[in-house]
CSV table of C-alpha atoms and ligand atoms in Angstrom, one decimal:
chain,number,residue,atom,x,y,z
A,1,UNK,CA,-7.2,-0.2,-9.4
A,2,UNK,CA,-5.7,-3.6,-9.1
A,3,UNK,CA,-3.6,-4.4,-6.1
A,4,UNK,CA,0.0,-4.9,-6.8
A,5,UNK,CA,1.2,-8.5,-7.0
A,6,UNK,CA,4.7,-9.8,-6.6
A,7,UNK,CA,5.1,-10.2,-10.4
A,8,UNK,CA,3.7,-8.1,-13.2
A,9,UNK,CA,2.4,-11.2,-15.0
A,10,UNK,CA,-0.4,-13.0,-13.2
A,11,UNK,CA,0.3,-16.6,-12.4
A,12,UNK,CA,-1.5,-19.2,-14.4
A,13,UNK,CA,-3.8,-21.7,-12.7
A,14,UNK,CA,-2.0,-24.7,-11.2
A,15,UNK,CA,-1.8,-27.6,-13.5
A,16,UNK,CA,-2.4,-31.3,-12.7
A,17,UNK,CA,0.2,-33.9,-13.4
A,18,UNK,CA,1.8,-33.8,-16.8
A,19,UNK,CA,1.1,-36.7,-19.1
A,20,UNK,CA,3.7,-39.3,-18.3
A,21,UNK,CA,3.9,-40.9,-21.8
A,22,UNK,CA,4.1,-37.6,-23.6
A,23,UNK,CA,7.0,-36.4,-21.5
A,24,UNK,CA,8.9,-39.6,-22.1
A,25,UNK,CA,8.3,-39.3,-25.8
A,26,UNK,CA,9.3,-35.7,-26.0
A,27,UNK,CA,12.6,-36.2,-24.2
A,28,UNK,CA,13.4,-39.2,-26.4
A,29,UNK,CA,12.7,-37.2,-29.6
A,30,UNK,CA,15.0,-34.5,-28.4
A,31,UNK,CA,17.7,-37.0,-27.6
A,32,UNK,CA,17.6,-39.2,-30.6
A,33,UNK,CA,16.1,-37.0,-33.4
A,34,UNK,CA,17.3,-33.6,-32.2
A,35,UNK,CA,13.7,-32.6,-32.6
A,36,UNK,CA,13.3,-28.9,-32.0
A,37,UNK,CA,9.5,-29.0,-31.9
A,38,UNK,CA,9.8,-31.5,-29.1
A,39,UNK,CA,12.1,-29.2,-27.2
A,40,UNK,CA,9.7,-26.3,-27.8
A,41,UNK,CA,6.9,-28.4,-26.2
A,42,UNK,CA,9.0,-29.1,-23.2
A,43,UNK,CA,9.7,-25.4,-23.1
A,44,UNK,CA,5.9,-24.6,-23.1
A,45,UNK,CA,5.4,-27.0,-20.2
A,46,UNK,CA,8.3,-26.2,-18.0
A,47,UNK,CA,9.6,-22.7,-18.8
A,48,UNK,CA,6.6,-20.9,-17.0
A,49,UNK,CA,7.1,-23.2,-13.9
A,50,UNK,CA,10.8,-22.6,-13.9
A,51,UNK,CA,10.3,-18.9,-14.2
A,52,UNK,CA,7.8,-19.0,-11.3
A,53,UNK,CA,10.3,-20.7,-9.0
A,54,UNK,CA,13.2,-18.5,-10.1
A,55,UNK,CA,11.1,-15.4,-9.2
A,56,UNK,CA,10.5,-16.8,-5.8
A,57,UNK,CA,14.3,-17.2,-5.4
A,58,UNK,CA,14.7,-13.5,-5.8
A,59,UNK,CA,15.5,-13.3,-9.4
A,60,UNK,CA,14.0,-10.4,-11.4
A,61,UNK,CA,11.8,-11.2,-14.3
A,62,UNK,CA,14.5,-11.0,-16.9
A,63,UNK,CA,16.9,-13.1,-14.9
A,64,UNK,CA,14.1,-15.7,-14.1
A,65,UNK,CA,13.4,-16.0,-17.9
A,66,UNK,CA,17.1,-16.3,-18.7
A,67,UNK,CA,17.5,-19.1,-16.1
A,68,UNK,CA,14.4,-20.9,-17.5
A,69,UNK,CA,15.8,-20.5,-21.0
A,70,UNK,CA,19.2,-21.8,-19.9
A,71,UNK,CA,17.7,-24.8,-18.2
A,72,UNK,CA,16.0,-25.8,-21.5
A,73,UNK,CA,19.2,-25.2,-23.3
A,74,UNK,CA,21.0,-27.7,-21.0
A,75,UNK,CA,18.1,-30.1,-21.6
A,76,UNK,CA,18.9,-29.8,-25.4
A,77,UNK,CA,22.6,-30.3,-24.8
A,78,UNK,CA,22.4,-33.2,-22.4
A,79,UNK,CA,19.3,-35.0,-23.6
A,80,UNK,CA,21.4,-37.9,-24.9
A,81,UNK,CA,22.8,-38.4,-21.4
A,82,UNK,CA,19.3,-38.6,-19.8
A,83,UNK,CA,18.0,-41.9,-18.6
A,84,UNK,CA,15.5,-43.2,-16.2
A,85,UNK,CA,18.4,-43.2,-13.7
A,86,UNK,CA,18.2,-39.4,-13.6
A,87,UNK,CA,14.5,-39.7,-12.6
A,88,UNK,CA,11.3,-38.4,-14.2
A,89,UNK,CA,11.6,-35.7,-16.8
A,90,UNK,CA,10.4,-33.2,-14.3
A,91,UNK,CA,12.9,-34.4,-11.7
A,92,UNK,CA,15.8,-34.2,-14.2
A,93,UNK,CA,14.7,-30.6,-15.2
A,94,UNK,CA,14.4,-29.7,-11.5
A,95,UNK,CA,18.0,-30.8,-10.8
A,96,UNK,CA,19.3,-28.9,-13.8
A,97,UNK,CA,17.6,-25.7,-12.7
A,98,UNK,CA,18.8,-26.3,-9.1
A,99,UNK,CA,22.4,-26.5,-10.3
A,100,UNK,CA,22.1,-23.3,-12.4
A,101,UNK,CA,20.4,-21.5,-9.5
A,102,UNK,CA,23.3,-22.5,-7.2
A,103,UNK,CA,25.8,-21.1,-9.7
A,104,UNK,CA,23.9,-17.9,-10.5
A,105,UNK,CA,21.8,-16.9,-7.5
A,106,UNK,CA,23.7,-18.4,-4.6
A,107,UNK,CA,27.1,-17.8,-6.3
A,108,UNK,CA,28.4,-21.1,-5.1
A,109,UNK,CA,30.0,-24.0,-7.0
A,110,UNK,CA,27.5,-26.6,-8.2
A,111,UNK,CA,30.4,-29.0,-8.8
A,112,UNK,CA,29.5,-31.3,-5.9
A,113,UNK,CA,26.2,-32.0,-7.9
A,114,UNK,CA,27.8,-32.1,-11.3
A,115,UNK,CA,30.6,-34.4,-10.3
A,116,UNK,CA,28.1,-36.8,-8.7
A,117,UNK,CA,26.4,-37.2,-12.1
A,118,UNK,CA,29.6,-38.9,-13.3
A,119,UNK,CA,29.2,-41.6,-10.6
A,120,UNK,CA,27.8,-44.6,-12.4
A,121,UNK,CA,24.7,-45.9,-10.7
A,122,UNK,CA,23.8,-49.5,-11.0
A,123,UNK,CA,21.3,-49.3,-13.8
A,124,UNK,CA,18.2,-51.4,-14.5
A,125,UNK,CA,16.4,-51.4,-17.8
A,126,UNK,CA,17.3,-48.1,-19.4
A,127,UNK,CA,14.5,-47.9,-21.9
A,128,UNK,CA,11.5,-45.7,-22.4
A,129,UNK,CA,9.2,-47.8,-20.2
A,130,UNK,CA,11.3,-47.1,-17.2
A,131,UNK,CA,11.1,-43.3,-17.9
A,132,UNK,CA,7.3,-43.5,-18.2
A,133,UNK,CA,7.3,-45.3,-14.8
A,134,UNK,CA,9.5,-42.6,-13.3
A,135,UNK,CA,7.1,-40.0,-14.6
A,136,UNK,CA,4.1,-41.8,-13.0
A,137,UNK,CA,5.9,-42.1,-9.7
A,138,UNK,CA,6.5,-38.3,-9.6
A,139,UNK,CA,2.8,-37.7,-10.6
A,140,UNK,CA,1.8,-39.7,-7.6
A,141,UNK,CA,4.2,-37.7,-5.4
A,142,UNK,CA,2.8,-34.4,-6.8
A,143,UNK,CA,-0.7,-35.4,-5.8
A,144,UNK,CA,0.5,-36.9,-2.4
A,145,UNK,CA,2.2,-33.6,-1.5
A,146,UNK,CA,-1.2,-31.9,-1.6
A,147,UNK,CA,-2.5,-34.4,1.0
A,148,UNK,CA,0.2,-33.5,3.5
A,149,UNK,CA,-0.7,-31.3,6.5
A,150,UNK,CA,-0.5,-27.6,5.9
A,151,UNK,CA,2.5,-27.4,8.2
A,152,UNK,CA,4.3,-30.2,6.3
A,153,UNK,CA,3.5,-28.7,2.9
A,154,UNK,CA,4.8,-25.4,4.0
A,155,UNK,CA,8.3,-26.7,4.9
A,156,UNK,CA,8.5,-28.8,1.8
A,157,UNK,CA,7.6,-25.8,-0.4
A,158,UNK,CA,9.9,-23.4,1.4
A,159,UNK,CA,12.7,-25.8,1.0
A,160,UNK,CA,12.2,-27.2,-2.5
A,161,UNK,CA,10.5,-24.4,-4.2
A,162,UNK,CA,11.6,-21.2,-2.4
A,163,UNK,CA,15.2,-22.4,-1.9
A,164,UNK,CA,15.3,-21.4,1.8
A,165,UNK,CA,17.8,-23.2,4.1
A,166,UNK,CA,16.3,-25.1,7.0
A,167,UNK,CA,17.8,-22.7,9.6
A,168,UNK,CA,16.1,-19.8,7.8
A,169,UNK,CA,12.8,-21.6,7.5
A,170,UNK,CA,13.0,-21.9,11.3
A,171,UNK,CA,13.4,-18.2,11.7
A,172,UNK,CA,10.6,-17.4,9.1
A,173,UNK,CA,8.0,-19.7,10.5
A,174,UNK,CA,9.0,-19.0,14.1
A,175,UNK,CA,9.8,-22.6,15.1
A,176,UNK,CA,13.0,-24.3,16.3
A,177,UNK,CA,15.3,-25.8,13.7
A,178,UNK,CA,14.6,-29.3,15.1
A,179,UNK,CA,10.9,-28.8,14.4
A,180,UNK,CA,11.6,-27.9,10.7
A,181,UNK,CA,13.6,-31.1,10.4
A,182,UNK,CA,11.0,-33.3,12.1
A,183,UNK,CA,8.2,-31.9,9.9
A,184,UNK,CA,10.3,-32.7,6.9
A,185,UNK,CA,10.9,-36.2,8.2
A,186,UNK,CA,7.2,-36.7,8.8
A,187,UNK,CA,6.5,-35.4,5.3
A,188,UNK,CA,9.0,-37.9,3.9
A,189,UNK,CA,7.3,-40.7,5.9
A,190,UNK,CA,3.9,-39.8,4.4
A,191,UNK,CA,5.4,-39.7,0.9
A,192,UNK,CA,7.5,-42.8,1.4
A,193,UNK,CA,5.2,-45.3,-0.3
A,194,UNK,CA,5.2,-43.2,-3.5
A,195,UNK,CA,8.8,-42.2,-3.3
A,196,UNK,CA,10.0,-45.7,-2.8
A,197,UNK,CA,7.4,-47.0,-5.3
A,198,UNK,CA,6.0,-49.5,-2.9
A,199,UNK,CA,2.5,-49.4,-4.3
B,1,UNK,CA,30.6,-51.6,4.8
B,2,UNK,CA,28.9,-48.2,5.3
B,3,UNK,CA,26.5,-48.3,8.3
B,4,UNK,CA,26.0,-44.6,9.2
B,5,UNK,CA,24.1,-42.4,6.8
B,6,UNK,CA,22.9,-38.8,6.8
B,7,UNK,CA,19.5,-37.9,8.2
B,8,UNK,CA,16.7,-38.0,5.7
B,9,UNK,CA,16.1,-34.3,6.3
B,10,UNK,CA,19.8,-33.6,5.3
B,11,UNK,CA,19.3,-35.6,2.0
B,12,UNK,CA,16.1,-33.5,1.4
B,13,UNK,CA,18.1,-30.3,1.8
B,14,UNK,CA,20.8,-31.7,-0.5
B,15,UNK,CA,18.1,-32.4,-3.2
B,16,UNK,CA,16.5,-29.0,-2.6
B,17,UNK,CA,19.9,-27.4,-3.2
B,18,UNK,CA,19.8,-25.3,0.0
B,19,UNK,CA,23.0,-26.7,1.6
B,20,UNK,CA,26.0,-24.5,1.7
B,21,UNK,CA,28.9,-25.7,-0.5
B,22,UNK,CA,30.8,-27.5,2.3
B,23,UNK,CA,27.8,-29.5,3.4
B,24,UNK,CA,26.8,-30.3,-0.2
B,25,UNK,CA,30.3,-31.5,-0.9
B,26,UNK,CA,30.4,-33.8,2.2
B,27,UNK,CA,27.0,-35.2,1.2
B,28,UNK,CA,27.9,-35.7,-2.5
B,29,UNK,CA,31.2,-37.4,-1.5
B,30,UNK,CA,29.3,-39.8,0.8
B,31,UNK,CA,26.7,-40.5,-1.9
B,32,UNK,CA,29.5,-41.3,-4.4
B,33,UNK,CA,30.6,-44.0,-1.9
B,34,UNK,CA,27.2,-45.2,-0.7
B,35,UNK,CA,24.7,-47.0,-2.9
B,36,UNK,CA,22.0,-46.8,-0.3
B,37,UNK,CA,22.2,-43.0,-0.4
B,38,UNK,CA,22.4,-42.9,-4.2
B,39,UNK,CA,19.0,-44.5,-4.0
B,40,UNK,CA,18.0,-42.1,-1.2
B,41,UNK,CA,18.9,-39.0,-3.3
B,42,UNK,CA,17.0,-40.4,-6.2
B,43,UNK,CA,14.0,-40.5,-3.9
B,44,UNK,CA,14.4,-37.0,-2.4
B,45,UNK,CA,15.1,-35.6,-5.9
B,46,UNK,CA,11.6,-36.9,-6.8
B,47,UNK,CA,10.1,-34.5,-4.3
B,48,UNK,CA,11.8,-31.7,-6.2
B,49,UNK,CA,10.5,-33.0,-9.5
B,50,UNK,CA,7.0,-33.3,-8.0
B,51,UNK,CA,7.2,-29.8,-6.5
B,52,UNK,CA,8.2,-28.3,-9.9
B,53,UNK,CA,5.6,-30.3,-11.7
B,54,UNK,CA,2.8,-29.1,-9.4
B,55,UNK,CA,4.0,-25.5,-9.6
B,56,UNK,CA,1.7,-22.9,-11.2
B,57,UNK,CA,3.6,-21.2,-14.0
B,58,UNK,CA,4.2,-17.6,-14.7
B,59,UNK,CA,3.8,-16.8,-18.4
B,60,UNK,CA,7.0,-16.3,-20.3
B,61,UNK,CA,7.3,-13.0,-22.3
B,62,UNK,CA,6.4,-13.0,-26.0
B,63,UNK,CA,9.1,-14.3,-28.2
B,64,UNK,CA,10.8,-16.3,-25.5
B,65,UNK,CA,10.1,-19.5,-27.3
B,66,UNK,CA,11.6,-18.1,-30.5
B,67,UNK,CA,14.6,-16.9,-28.7
B,68,UNK,CA,15.2,-20.4,-27.3
B,69,UNK,CA,14.9,-21.9,-30.8
B,70,UNK,CA,17.4,-19.3,-32.1
B,71,UNK,CA,19.7,-20.1,-29.3
B,72,UNK,CA,19.7,-23.8,-30.4
B,73,UNK,CA,21.0,-22.8,-33.8
B,74,UNK,CA,23.8,-20.7,-32.3
B,75,UNK,CA,24.8,-23.5,-30.0
B,76,UNK,CA,25.1,-27.0,-31.1
B,77,UNK,CA,27.5,-28.0,-28.4
B,78,UNK,CA,26.7,-31.5,-27.3
B,79,UNK,CA,27.9,-32.3,-23.9
B,80,UNK,CA,30.2,-35.3,-24.0
B,81,UNK,CA,30.5,-37.4,-20.9
B,82,UNK,CA,34.0,-37.2,-19.6
B,83,UNK,CA,35.5,-40.5,-18.6
B,84,UNK,CA,35.9,-40.9,-14.8
B,85,UNK,CA,39.5,-41.7,-14.0
B,86,UNK,CA,40.3,-44.4,-11.6
B,87,UNK,CA,41.4,-43.0,-8.3
B,88,UNK,CA,40.9,-43.8,-4.6
B,89,UNK,CA,39.4,-40.4,-4.0
B,90,UNK,CA,35.6,-40.2,-4.4
B,91,UNK,CA,34.8,-38.1,-7.5
B,92,UNK,CA,33.3,-34.9,-6.0
B,93,UNK,CA,36.2,-34.6,-3.5
B,94,UNK,CA,38.9,-34.8,-6.2
B,95,UNK,CA,38.4,-31.2,-7.3
B,96,UNK,CA,38.9,-30.0,-3.7
B,97,UNK,CA,41.8,-32.4,-3.0
B,98,UNK,CA,43.5,-33.0,-6.3
B,99,UNK,CA,46.7,-34.5,-4.8
B,100,UNK,CA,45.1,-36.9,-2.4
B,101,UNK,CA,45.3,-37.4,1.3
B,102,UNK,CA,49.0,-38.0,1.4
B,103,UNK,CA,50.0,-34.5,0.2
B,104,UNK,CA,48.1,-32.5,2.8
B,105,UNK,CA,50.0,-29.9,4.7
B,106,UNK,CA,48.5,-30.4,8.2
B,107,UNK,CA,48.4,-27.8,10.8
B,108,UNK,CA,48.8,-29.0,14.4
B,109,UNK,CA,45.9,-28.3,16.5
B,110,UNK,CA,46.8,-29.8,19.9
B,111,UNK,CA,48.1,-33.2,20.8
B,112,UNK,CA,47.3,-35.8,18.2
B,113,UNK,CA,44.9,-33.5,16.3
B,114,UNK,CA,45.6,-31.7,13.1
B,115,UNK,CA,43.4,-29.8,10.6
B,116,UNK,CA,43.5,-28.3,7.2
B,117,UNK,CA,41.0,-25.9,5.7
B,118,UNK,CA,39.9,-26.6,2.1
B,119,UNK,CA,39.0,-23.6,-0.2
B,120,UNK,CA,35.4,-23.1,-1.1
B,121,UNK,CA,33.6,-20.4,-3.2
B,122,UNK,CA,34.0,-16.8,-2.1
B,123,UNK,CA,31.2,-15.7,0.2
B,124,UNK,CA,30.5,-19.1,1.6
B,125,UNK,CA,30.1,-18.7,5.4
B,126,UNK,CA,30.5,-22.2,6.6
B,127,UNK,CA,33.8,-24.1,6.6
B,128,UNK,CA,35.1,-27.2,4.9
B,129,UNK,CA,38.1,-28.8,6.6
B,130,UNK,CA,40.0,-32.0,7.0
B,131,UNK,CA,40.5,-33.3,10.5
B,132,UNK,CA,43.2,-35.8,11.5
B,133,UNK,CA,43.2,-37.6,14.8
B,134,UNK,CA,46.1,-39.8,15.6
B,135,UNK,CA,45.3,-43.5,16.2
B,136,UNK,CA,44.0,-43.9,19.7
B,137,UNK,CA,43.9,-40.2,20.5
B,138,UNK,CA,40.8,-38.3,21.5
B,139,UNK,CA,39.3,-35.1,20.2
B,140,UNK,CA,38.5,-32.8,23.2
B,141,UNK,CA,34.8,-32.8,24.1
B,142,UNK,CA,33.0,-30.2,22.1
B,143,UNK,CA,29.6,-29.1,20.9
B,144,UNK,CA,28.6,-27.2,17.7
B,145,UNK,CA,27.1,-23.9,17.1
B,146,UNK,CA,25.3,-25.4,14.1
B,147,UNK,CA,25.0,-28.5,12.1
B,148,UNK,CA,28.2,-30.6,11.7
B,149,UNK,CA,28.6,-33.2,9.0
B,150,UNK,CA,31.6,-35.5,9.3
B,151,UNK,CA,32.6,-38.0,6.7
B,152,UNK,CA,35.3,-40.6,7.5
B,153,UNK,CA,37.8,-40.8,4.7
B,154,UNK,CA,40.3,-43.1,6.5
B,155,UNK,CA,40.4,-45.1,9.7
B,156,UNK,CA,37.6,-44.9,12.3
B,157,UNK,CA,36.5,-43.3,15.5
B,158,UNK,CA,34.2,-44.1,18.3
B,159,UNK,CA,32.0,-41.8,20.4
B,160,UNK,CA,28.7,-42.2,22.3
B,161,UNK,CA,26.8,-42.6,19.0
B,162,UNK,CA,28.9,-45.6,17.9
B,163,UNK,CA,31.8,-46.5,15.7
B,164,UNK,CA,32.2,-44.5,12.5
B,165,UNK,CA,34.5,-46.1,9.8
B,166,UNK,CA,35.5,-45.2,6.3
B,167,UNK,CA,32.6,-43.9,4.3
B,168,UNK,CA,30.3,-43.4,7.3
B,169,UNK,CA,28.9,-40.0,7.9
B,170,UNK,CA,28.0,-38.4,11.3
B,171,UNK,CA,25.2,-35.9,10.9
B,172,UNK,CA,24.9,-33.9,14.1
B,173,UNK,CA,22.5,-31.1,15.0
B,174,UNK,CA,23.6,-28.1,16.9
B,175,UNK,CA,23.9,-28.6,20.7
B,176,UNK,CA,25.1,-32.2,20.3
B,177,UNK,CA,28.1,-32.8,22.5
B,178,UNK,CA,30.5,-35.6,21.8
B,179,UNK,CA,34.1,-36.7,22.3
B,180,UNK,CA,35.3,-38.9,19.4
B,181,UNK,CA,38.3,-41.2,20.1
B,182,UNK,CA,40.2,-42.5,17.1
B,183,UNK,CA,40.3,-46.3,16.9
B,184,UNK,CA,43.8,-47.8,17.3
B,185,UNK,CA,45.9,-48.9,14.3
B,186,UNK,CA,45.4,-46.0,11.9
B,187,UNK,CA,45.1,-42.2,12.0
B,188,UNK,CA,41.5,-41.2,11.4
B,189,UNK,CA,41.0,-38.6,8.7
B,190,UNK,CA,37.6,-36.9,8.3
B,191,UNK,CA,36.1,-34.4,5.9
B,192,UNK,CA,34.1,-31.9,8.0
B,193,UNK,CA,31.5,-29.2,7.2
B,194,UNK,CA,30.8,-26.9,10.1
B,195,UNK,CA,28.9,-23.6,10.1
B,196,UNK,CA,30.3,-22.2,13.2
B,197,UNK,CA,33.4,-22.5,15.3
B,198,UNK,CA,33.6,-25.7,17.2
B,199,UNK,CA,32.8,-25.0,20.8
B,200,UNK,CA,35.1,-26.8,23.2
B,201,UNK,CA,33.9,-27.4,26.6
B,202,UNK,CA,37.0,-27.3,28.6
B,203,UNK,CA,38.0,-23.9,29.7
B,204,UNK,CA,41.6,-24.4,28.9
B,205,UNK,CA,40.8,-25.5,25.4
B,206,UNK,CA,38.4,-22.6,25.0
B,207,UNK,CA,41.2,-20.3,25.9
B,208,UNK,CA,43.4,-22.0,23.3
B,209,UNK,CA,40.7,-21.9,20.6
B,210,UNK,CA,41.7,-18.6,19.1
B,211,UNK,CA,45.3,-19.7,18.9
B,212,UNK,CA,44.4,-22.9,17.0
B,213,UNK,CA,41.8,-21.2,14.9
B,214,UNK,CA,39.2,-23.9,15.6
C,301,ZN,ZN1,24.7,-43.5,2.9
């Protein structure tokens, strides 16, 4: 009697920004105290989101869960290497999941990304305050994405969430590749004050 | 001093992770050399973090949390940061070119022009190659079937878009035609990602194209 959905498990309602302070504290507890409960909380927050995006990339349910699990396992292993330089907690987790996805789903090397992590970036104050600030920046970006035009939101989503190359977005949406790129540039311009923290 | 950077939409694709390996490598090599783009990628990565953060979740199956905690017990491998060796080669490129630029076995591709393909993962459709243009020589005018990313590793060249010197990147859309000329003094060596065969304009060169494998 119910119509079939893409996944057997119904999606949960969208969540608002995650609490910036809490996330910073959780990651710090994992890094310094090897606190398993803190990791479990990060799991509760991020695993369902990671599973959702992996499903969109074409993974089946078991593989999507595995990749979500594996992402959190990398968080556990690398927490001591995390700093505000790696971005907000959600940004760092996004990049870990992206690299795993390139390895597993695209079957390509993620080394260009991994090797880049070794490049030392001029660092400002490394402490927890800076992480909270990064989290707040990303919260503002999350909200700002929702104020983009529908067209701009679509290309941002298709690219960042659905993992679709620009040329394929052009085919899917039925617009020239140049238009995909100009919509992304416009989206960037709109998000720029938040992305560059100019507020 | 790096003056030419990738388009912001290319940095967005890099952060999103949708670039084919050759393009991702050209961008990461440039980023390793370019502080402005290190900051640029930190910004475009924020879009990824925001997109993940705003995503509605799909419930994990029962027991997934316990399985993760069990996995932590089985695995207490802590990742140790490996020291980066001092080398002239930017870090991401070293894996693809472990013996440096001087050890390359070039393949002549016409007067003053030589190329060398670099291996990428199986199944990758686009191509990663090195291109060497002798000092003062010109590359025949060509256009591209798809996006072309060119990173200058040594020397410089000039075309209608300007002068591109070491560390600079040329980010060309499909259908762009240009005719780079290497600056005098030093051979110009570039790392190039292309997703289709270069399309030379001159009929003679088009005839030679299959011979040269370009
Ligand atoms: Zn740059």
